[in-house]
């Protein structure tokens, strides 16, 4: 009786989201996953993206290519369901998540290639959280934060660096 199992709280995530009195208000997510936008491209209404063209643009729009996929840990269930953050705005995934990449809808915006893409973060700047991704993929946040690996580079940032 002198042992505590921290579990998901180690990641700063709520072990019981939506349950009154849970730890959600006192925990700070400790993990951010980000990459860089590889390219952007204007597409016309009626153009499909990714394998099988499961998403077809209903209007002319700009799309961006995000150079990570399920080989790095992006859930395929996120296809056309989850969002990322680019230039301070949430951007929806369009079409299927592939092994090495996925496509996002940038709308009328035109962030340059090389712009930071926040896949998951603490949420304090409006970026998607692990819980947002869990809800989009019909799973739990623990599955989201433990799946990252493959070719992802990990970097520890101490608490005094913001």
XYZ file of N, CA, C and O in Angstrom:
648
model
N 0.800 -1.204 0.000
C 0.000 0.000 0.000
C 0.842 1.268 0.000
O 0.384 2.324 0.357
N 2.081 1.166 -0.406
C 2.910 2.364 -0.512
C 3.400 2.558 -1.954
O 4.444 3.118 -2.194
N 2.594 2.094 -2.911
C 2.941 2.186 -4.315
C 1.826 2.899 -5.073
O 0.650 2.690 -4.799
N 2.208 3.747 -5.998
C 1.225 4.448 -6.828
C 1.494 4.087 -8.275
O 2.629 4.137 -8.737
N 0.457 3.717 -8.999
C 0.576 3.453 -10.431
C 0.060 4.675 -11.171
O -1.128 4.950 -11.191
N 0.976 5.421 -11.762
C 0.613 6.688 -12.401
C -0.082 6.506 -13.741
O -0.904 7.321 -14.129
N 0.272 5.472 -14.491
C -0.372 5.203 -15.768
C -0.330 6.388 -16.714
O 0.687 7.063 -16.873
N -1.450 6.678 -17.322
C -1.559 7.723 -18.347
C -1.265 9.115 -17.787
O -0.882 10.027 -18.527
N -1.415 9.299 -16.485
C -1.126 10.605 -15.879
C 0.338 11.000 -16.066
O 0.673 12.183 -16.068
N 1.224 10.015 -16.279
C 2.641 10.292 -16.561
C 2.769 11.162 -17.809
O 3.673 11.963 -17.940
N 1.867 10.978 -18.757
C 1.847 11.773 -19.987
C 1.114 13.097 -19.794
O 1.012 13.891 -20.717
N 0.558 13.296 -18.615
C -0.221 14.503 -18.362
C -1.621 14.422 -18.925
O -2.262 15.435 -19.184
N -2.121 13.198 -19.101
C -3.446 12.996 -19.685
C -4.420 12.464 -18.639
O -4.043 11.722 -17.736
N -5.658 12.843 -18.801
C -6.727 12.466 -17.886
C -7.071 10.991 -18.050
O -7.459 10.567 -19.138
N -6.954 10.187 -16.985
C -7.292 8.767 -17.092
C -8.799 8.508 -17.189
O -9.212 7.411 -17.553
N -9.610 9.510 -16.884
C -11.065 9.336 -16.929
C -11.721 10.579 -17.528
O -12.420 11.315 -16.835
N -11.500 10.834 -18.834
C -12.073 12.044 -19.432
C -13.598 12.055 -19.325
O -14.249 11.034 -19.504
N -14.110 13.215 -18.968
C -15.554 13.379 -18.853
C -16.141 12.973 -17.516
O -17.320 13.169 -17.274
N -15.326 12.411 -16.640
C -15.817 11.988 -15.320
C -15.624 13.147 -14.348
O -14.514 13.657 -14.202
N -16.702 13.579 -13.673
C -16.567 14.678 -12.712
C -15.517 14.371 -11.639
O -15.417 13.244 -11.171
N -14.715 15.380 -11.313
C -13.689 15.225 -10.298
C -12.418 14.557 -10.793
O -11.534 14.235 -10.014
N -12.320 14.358 -12.109
C -11.120 13.708 -12.651
C -9.931 14.663 -12.564
O -10.046 15.806 -12.167
N -8.795 14.186 -12.982
C -7.554 14.954 -12.895
C -7.387 15.982 -14.021
O -6.403 16.708 -14.035
N -8.291 16.046 -14.947
C -8.113 16.846 -16.158
C -7.660 18.277 -15.904
O -6.806 18.797 -16.616
N -8.191 18.925 -14.918
C -7.861 20.334 -14.668
C -6.480 20.526 -14.051
O -5.938 21.612 -14.055
N -5.903 19.457 -13.522
C -4.612 19.583 -12.836
C -3.435 19.010 -13.617
O -2.300 19.135 -13.195
N -3.694 18.377 -14.735
C -2.627 17.760 -15.515
C -2.269 18.614 -16.723
O -3.138 19.241 -17.322
N -1.004 18.602 -17.078
C -0.532 19.331 -18.262
C 0.076 18.305 -19.207
O 1.044 17.621 -18.837
N -0.491 18.146 -20.417
C 0.071 17.174 -21.356
C 1.565 17.411 -21.583
O 2.014 18.540 -21.764
N 2.321 16.321 -21.550
C 3.778 16.405 -21.591
C 4.361 16.063 -22.958
O 5.565 15.987 -23.094
N 3.521 15.886 -23.962
C 4.023 15.418 -25.246
C 3.451 16.250 -26.380
O 2.266 16.557 -26.390
N 4.316 16.593 -27.307
C 3.905 17.262 -28.535
C 4.491 16.483 -29.699
O 5.640 16.048 -29.640
N 3.689 16.285 -30.728
C 4.157 15.637 -31.953
C 4.001 16.657 -33.065
O 2.903 17.193 -33.275
N 5.111 16.932 -33.745
C 5.039 17.909 -34.836
C 5.984 17.536 -35.960
O 6.904 16.744 -35.786
N 5.715 18.122 -37.103
C 6.518 17.926 -38.301
C 6.450 19.212 -39.112
O 6.000 20.243 -38.609
N 6.880 19.156 -40.348
C 6.852 20.319 -41.242
C 6.014 19.994 -42.471
O 6.043 18.868 -42.976
N 5.296 20.983 -42.958
C 4.509 20.844 -44.172
C 5.461 20.641 -45.353
O 6.403 21.412 -45.535
N 5.245 19.596 -46.121
C 6.152 19.285 -47.214
C 5.873 20.135 -48.454
O 6.792 20.658 -49.066
N 4.605 20.277 -48.806
C 4.244 21.114 -49.950
C 2.777 21.470 -49.869
O 2.026 20.873 -49.113
N 2.385 22.468 -50.651
C 0.972 22.824 -50.766
C 0.627 22.863 -52.245
O 1.496 23.060 -53.099
N -0.666 22.680 -52.530
C -1.106 22.627 -53.926
C -2.563 23.054 -54.004
O -3.382 22.624 -53.186
N -2.873 23.875 -54.962
C -4.256 24.270 -55.227
C -4.924 23.151 -56.023
O -4.329 22.641 -56.979
N -6.129 22.752 -55.607
C -6.875 21.751 -56.374
C -8.259 22.301 -56.697
O -8.820 23.091 -55.940
N -8.820 21.867 -57.813
C -10.154 22.354 -58.189
C -11.263 21.557 -57.506
O -11.031 20.444 -57.004
N -12.463 22.096 -57.510
C -13.626 21.347 -57.045
C -13.711 20.073 -57.875
O -13.440 20.075 -59.071
N -14.036 18.973 -57.223
C -14.152 17.694 -57.914
C -12.885 16.856 -57.897
O -12.916 15.689 -58.284
N -11.771 17.410 -57.427
C -10.522 16.645 -57.350
C -10.530 15.771 -56.103
O -10.934 16.208 -55.029
N -10.066 14.547 -56.248
C -9.955 13.636 -55.113
C -8.517 13.567 -54.633
O -7.591 13.844 -55.397
N -8.348 13.214 -53.370
C -6.996 13.098 -52.815
C -6.801 11.733 -52.168
O -7.754 11.100 -51.726
N -5.567 11.299 -52.126
C -5.111 10.085 -51.478
C -5.702 8.832 -52.129
O -6.461 8.913 -53.110
N -5.334 7.679 -51.571
C -5.772 6.409 -52.151
C -7.293 6.307 -52.193
O -7.967 6.601 -51.213
N -7.799 5.900 -53.322
C -9.229 5.672 -53.478
C -10.067 6.928 -53.579
O -11.281 6.845 -53.713
N -9.436 8.082 -53.506
C -10.157 9.363 -53.555
C -11.392 9.332 -52.650
O -12.494 9.667 -53.056
N -11.167 8.950 -51.389
C -12.282 8.883 -50.437
C -12.767 10.262 -50.028
O -13.830 10.387 -49.431
N -11.982 11.290 -50.334
C -12.427 12.671 -50.128
C -12.279 13.397 -51.448
O -11.233 13.335 -52.093
N -13.348 14.077 -51.835
C -13.355 14.853 -53.078
C -13.701 16.282 -52.714
O -14.689 16.538 -52.002
N -12.889 17.213 -53.189
C -13.085 18.637 -52.872
C -14.434 19.114 -53.408
O -14.752 18.912 -54.577
N -15.201 19.767 -52.543
C -16.495 20.313 -52.965
C -16.367 21.751 -53.462
O -17.351 22.355 -53.880
N -15.143 22.283 -53.404
C -14.862 23.644 -53.852
C -13.375 23.719 -54.157
O -12.608 22.870 -53.703
N -12.952 24.720 -54.904
C -11.504 24.883 -55.077
C -10.869 25.126 -53.705
O -11.426 25.857 -52.879
N -9.773 24.491 -53.440
C -9.127 24.618 -52.142
C -7.636 24.334 -52.275
O -7.190 23.774 -53.264
N -6.895 24.734 -51.267
C -5.465 24.423 -51.204
C -5.309 23.277 -50.221
O -5.916 23.274 -49.153
N -4.528 22.285 -50.612
C -4.238 21.163 -49.725
C -2.749 21.160 -49.406
O -1.939 21.732 -50.149
N -2.402 20.539 -48.293
C -1.008 20.432 -47.878
C -0.637 18.979 -47.639
O -1.482 18.185 -47.200
N 0.594 18.648 -47.936
C 1.095 17.300 -47.723
C 1.916 17.255 -46.437
O 2.886 18.003 -46.281
N 1.496 16.393 -45.516
C 2.166 16.219 -44.225
C 2.968 14.919 -44.316
O 2.389 13.856 -44.542
N 4.305 14.990 -44.151
C 5.162 13.848 -44.459
C 5.357 12.821 -43.344
O 6.467 12.352 -43.094
N 4.291 12.449 -42.668
C 4.322 11.314 -41.749
C 3.028 10.539 -41.947
O 2.021 11.093 -42.397
N 3.057 9.258 -41.623
C 1.879 8.425 -41.792
C 1.830 7.315 -40.767
O 2.425 7.427 -39.688
N 1.169 6.229 -41.120
C 1.011 5.177 -40.124
C 2.324 4.478 -39.781
O 2.439 3.870 -38.727
N 3.364 4.609 -40.612
C 4.672 4.042 -40.249
C 5.269 4.772 -39.042
O 6.076 4.196 -38.315
N 4.877 6.017 -38.834
C 5.338 6.788 -37.667
C 4.371 6.708 -36.495
O 4.704 7.123 -35.394
N 3.161 6.233 -36.740
C 2.192 6.114 -35.658
C 0.895 6.869 -35.863
O 0.027 6.842 -34.994
N 0.722 7.549 -36.992
C -0.550 8.233 -37.265
C -1.604 7.152 -37.484
O -1.458 6.302 -38.362
N -2.663 7.138 -36.688
C -3.684 6.100 -36.866
C -4.395 6.229 -38.210
O -4.791 7.317 -38.608
N -4.570 5.110 -38.905
C -5.331 5.132 -40.161
C -6.775 5.547 -39.900
O -7.421 6.109 -40.776
N -7.264 5.273 -38.676
C -8.631 5.679 -38.329
C -8.795 7.207 -38.352
O -9.913 7.705 -38.305
N -7.693 7.931 -38.398
C -7.757 9.396 -38.452
C -8.131 9.895 -39.842
O -8.408 11.085 -40.027
N -8.141 9.013 -40.819
C -8.454 9.387 -42.198
C -9.766 10.163 -42.267
O -10.818 9.673 -41.833
N -9.686 11.395 -42.767
C -10.851 12.296 -42.916
C -11.604 12.530 -41.612
O -12.776 12.907 -41.628
N -10.931 12.337 -40.451
C -11.606 12.500 -39.165
C -10.884 13.420 -38.196
O -11.520 14.148 -37.451
N -9.560 13.343 -38.145
C -8.796 14.127 -37.169
C -8.339 15.452 -37.785
O -8.508 15.690 -38.986
N -7.765 16.290 -36.938
C -7.260 17.591 -37.373
C -5.838 17.783 -36.859
O -5.436 17.178 -35.866
N -5.110 18.662 -37.544
C -3.793 19.107 -37.115
C -3.844 20.625 -37.035
O -4.858 21.232 -37.381
N -2.764 21.246 -36.606
C -2.710 22.704 -36.544
C -1.562 23.205 -37.424
O -0.439 22.716 -37.318
N -1.881 24.155 -38.290
C -0.876 24.821 -39.129
C -1.173 26.312 -39.082
O -2.318 26.725 -39.276
N -0.152 27.101 -38.809
C -0.291 28.561 -38.765
C -1.401 28.990 -37.798
O -2.175 29.895 -38.095
N -1.486 28.292 -36.672
C -2.443 28.666 -35.633
C -3.882 28.290 -35.907
O -4.777 28.696 -35.162
N -4.144 27.497 -36.953
C -5.513 27.079 -37.273
C -5.589 25.568 -37.366
O -4.670 24.917 -37.847
N -6.734 25.051 -36.950
C -6.987 23.622 -37.110
C -7.279 23.335 -38.585
O -8.034 24.058 -39.228
N -6.673 22.266 -39.072
C -6.822 21.861 -40.473
C -7.232 20.393 -40.506
O -6.556 19.540 -39.931
N -8.330 20.066 -41.190
C -8.790 18.675 -41.218
C -7.968 17.802 -42.164
O -7.525 18.247 -43.221
N -7.783 16.551 -41.745
C -7.180 15.553 -42.630
C -8.204 15.237 -43.709
O -9.397 15.089 -43.424
N -7.729 15.129 -44.939
C -8.603 14.804 -46.070
C -8.106 13.528 -46.730
O -6.935 13.404 -47.046
N -8.999 12.588 -46.918
C -8.625 11.322 -47.540
C -7.961 10.388 -46.550
O -7.986 10.609 -45.337
N -7.346 9.360 -47.098
C -6.745 8.319 -46.276
C -5.357 8.683 -45.765
O -4.569 9.280 -46.484
N -5.083 8.292 -44.537
C -3.727 8.366 -44.000
C -2.946 7.233 -44.652
O -3.367 6.072 -44.620
N -1.824 7.558 -45.270
C -0.976 6.573 -45.947
C 0.209 6.208 -45.053
O 0.387 6.779 -43.988
N 1.034 5.294 -45.519
C 2.179 4.863 -44.729
C 3.122 6.015 -44.409
O 3.641 6.109 -43.299
N 3.334 6.908 -45.377
C 4.349 7.954 -45.235
C 3.811 9.376 -45.234
O 4.600 10.315 -45.147
N 2.507 9.551 -45.386
C 1.991 10.909 -45.538
C 0.478 10.957 -45.397
O -0.191 9.942 -45.450
N -0.026 12.174 -45.240
C -1.455 12.423 -45.349
C -1.656 13.844 -45.840
O -0.736 14.658 -45.846
N -2.876 14.119 -46.280
C -3.220 15.406 -46.878
C -4.139 16.164 -45.935
O -5.017 15.568 -45.298
N -3.933 17.477 -45.840
C -4.812 18.324 -45.038
C -5.419 19.408 -45.922
O -4.848 19.766 -46.955
N -6.563 19.905 -45.517
C -7.254 20.976 -46.238
C -6.846 22.312 -45.617
O -7.071 22.553 -44.432
N -6.251 23.167 -46.420
C -5.816 24.487 -45.955
C -6.812 25.589 -46.323
O -6.626 26.741 -45.952
N -7.864 25.230 -47.069
C -8.850 26.226 -47.482
C -8.231 27.279 -48.374
O -7.515 26.967 -49.321
N -8.486 28.538 -48.047
C -7.959 29.653 -48.847
C -6.570 30.088 -48.382
O -5.943 30.936 -49.008
N -6.096 29.533 -47.268
C -4.788 29.931 -46.739
C -3.658 29.300 -47.546
O -3.837 28.263 -48.179
N -2.503 29.912 -47.492
C -1.351 29.421 -48.246
C -0.078 29.456 -47.399
O 0.860 30.183 -47.705
N -0.034 28.660 -46.314
C 1.210 28.618 -45.540
C 2.308 27.990 -46.398
O 2.039 27.084 -47.191
N 3.524 28.461 -46.286
C 4.597 27.936 -47.144
C 5.042 26.537 -46.724
O 4.875 26.137 -45.567
N 5.610 25.810 -47.680
C 6.253 24.540 -47.355
C 7.270 24.822 -46.265
O 7.918 25.866 -46.257
N 7.380 23.909 -45.331
C 8.273 24.098 -44.193
C 7.565 24.625 -42.959
O 8.138 24.635 -41.877
N 6.304 25.060 -43.115
C 5.543 25.530 -41.956
C 5.353 24.393 -40.959
O 5.182 23.231 -41.336
N 5.372 24.734 -39.677
C 5.200 23.732 -38.633
C 3.784 23.178 -38.641
O 2.813 23.919 -38.760
N 3.683 21.867 -38.500
C 2.413 21.160 -38.378
C 2.400 20.502 -37.003
O 3.241 19.655 -36.715
N 1.461 20.908 -36.144
C 1.333 20.286 -34.824
C 0.262 19.203 -34.930
O -0.898 19.497 -35.207
N 0.699 17.978 -34.730
C -0.218 16.842 -34.802
C -0.996 16.738 -33.492
O -2.215 16.747 -33.491
N -0.271 16.633 -32.373
C -0.887 16.711 -31.045
C -0.020 17.596 -30.164
O 1.189 17.689 -30.368
N -0.660 18.253 -29.236
C 0.038 19.107 -28.292
C -0.798 19.274 -27.044
O -1.832 18.617 -26.878
N -0.397 20.186 -26.174
C -1.128 20.365 -24.914
C -2.489 21.047 -25.073
O -3.314 20.985 -24.177
N -2.723 21.702 -26.202
C -4.018 22.332 -26.441
C -4.121 23.773 -26.006
O -5.117 24.430 -26.270
N -3.097 24.312 -25.363
C -3.209 25.688 -24.847
C -3.197 26.744 -25.946
O -3.616 27.868 -25.720
N -2.730 26.388 -27.147
C -2.751 27.318 -28.275
C -3.762 26.901 -29.335
O -3.671 27.315 -30.484
N -4.697 26.049 -28.948
C -5.746 25.613 -29.857
C -5.398 24.398 -30.694
O -6.222 23.930 -31.473
N -4.182 23.880 -30.542
C -3.797 22.706 -31.315
C -4.541 21.470 -30.813
O -4.980 21.429 -29.672
N -4.708 20.462 -31.676
C -5.384 19.237 -31.243
C -4.602 18.539 -30.130
O -3.374 18.572 -30.094
N -5.326 17.921 -29.255
C -4.726 17.177 -28.145
C -4.818 15.673 -28.440
O -5.522 15.243 -29.358
N -4.139 14.894 -27.616
C -4.252 13.438 -27.734
C -5.703 13.009 -27.530
O -6.186 12.088 -28.189
N -6.414 13.686 -26.644
C -7.821 13.352 -26.421
C -8.667 13.669 -27.656
O -9.557 12.900 -28.013
N -8.371 14.782 -28.338
C -9.083 15.100 -29.587
C -8.886 13.982 -30.605
O -9.830 13.552 -31.275
N -7.638 13.535 -30.746
C -7.344 12.455 -31.693
C -8.020 11.164 -31.249
O -8.537 10.417 -32.089
N -8.015 10.879 -29.956
C -8.665 9.665 -29.463
C -10.151 9.673 -29.815
O -10.691 8.662 -30.283
N -10.798 10.799 -29.618
C -12.223 10.891 -29.944
C -12.458 10.742 -31.444
O -13.399 10.070 -31.866
N -11.599 11.345 -32.259
C -11.735 11.240 -33.719
C -11.539 9.796 -34.188
O -12.148 9.372 -35.174
N -10.696 9.045 -33.481
C -10.366 7.672 -33.883
C -11.117 6.612 -33.091
O -10.848 5.414 -33.232
N -12.035 7.047 -32.223
C -12.831 6.137 -31.402
C -11.950 5.205 -30.575
O -12.083 3.984 -30.609
N -11.013 5.832 -29.848
C -10.122 5.070 -28.984
C -9.838 5.880 -27.729
O -10.604 6.791 -27.402
N -8.757 5.569 -27.022
C -8.377 6.289 -25.814
C -7.082 7.055 -26.063
O -6.288 6.694 -26.936
N -6.866 8.093 -25.285
C -5.676 8.926 -25.486
C -4.385 8.145 -25.263
O -3.362 8.441 -25.888
N -4.422 7.137 -24.413
C -3.231 6.338 -24.152
C -2.743 5.653 -25.439
O -1.557 5.577 -25.714
N -3.681 5.175 -26.246
C -3.291 4.544 -27.514
C -2.636 5.569 -28.436
O -1.667 5.257 -29.132
N -3.119 6.792 -28.426
C -2.567 7.833 -29.290
C -1.129 8.166 -28.893
O -0.240 8.209 -29.744
N -0.862 8.385 -27.626
C 0.479 8.822 -27.216
C 1.506 7.696 -27.198
O 2.705 7.969 -27.268
N 1.080 6.455 -27.123
C 2.054 5.360 -27.064
C 2.389 4.785 -28.429
O 3.299 3.971 -28.540
N 1.723 5.207 -29.468
C 1.950 4.610 -30.780
C 3.059 5.278 -31.583
O 3.518 4.730 -32.573
N 3.495 6.485 -31.188
C 4.492 7.219 -31.976
C 5.840 6.530 -31.894
O 6.314 6.197 -30.831
N 6.458 6.355 -33.014
C 7.754 5.681 -33.055
C 8.252 5.659 -34.479
O 8.281 6.679 -35.157
N 8.557 4.464 -34.937
C 9.028 4.331 -36.308
C 10.188 5.266 -36.576
O 11.207 5.238 -35.891
N 9.991 6.151 -37.511
C 11.065 7.054 -37.928
C 11.011 8.404 -37.225
O 11.720 9.327 -37.601
N 10.171 8.521 -36.202
C 10.067 9.793 -35.480
C 11.286 9.998 -34.599
O 11.741 9.072 -33.932
N 11.794 11.211 -34.592
C 12.910 11.569 -33.715
C 12.313 12.099 -32.408
O 11.439 12.958 -32.424
N 12.788 11.608 -31.297
C 12.304 12.056 -29.990
C 13.299 13.035 -29.395
O 14.503 12.854 -29.527
N 12.741 14.045 -28.759
C 13.594 15.061 -28.146
C 12.988 15.450 -26.810
O 11.815 15.790 -26.729
N 13.792 15.396 -25.759
C 13.359 15.809 -24.432
C 13.634 17.301 -24.287
O 14.721 17.773 -24.599
N 12.632 18.029 -23.834
C 12.773 19.452 -23.572
C 12.484 19.664 -22.095
O 11.409 19.319 -21.616
N 13.444 20.231 -21.374
C 13.252 20.393 -19.932
C 12.158 21.421 -19.655
O 11.809 22.236 -20.501
N 11.628 21.370 -18.451
C 10.501 22.221 -18.079
C 10.829 23.706 -18.096
O 9.945 24.538 -18.232
N 12.099 24.073 -18.001
C 12.432 25.490 -17.987
C 12.554 26.080 -19.400
O 12.733 27.260 -19.574
N 12.420 25.231 -20.415
C 12.446 25.704 -21.802
C 11.009 25.741 -22.298
O 10.299 24.742 -22.244
N 10.569 26.887 -22.749
C 9.184 27.003 -23.216
C 9.122 27.077 -24.721
O 9.756 27.764 -25.366
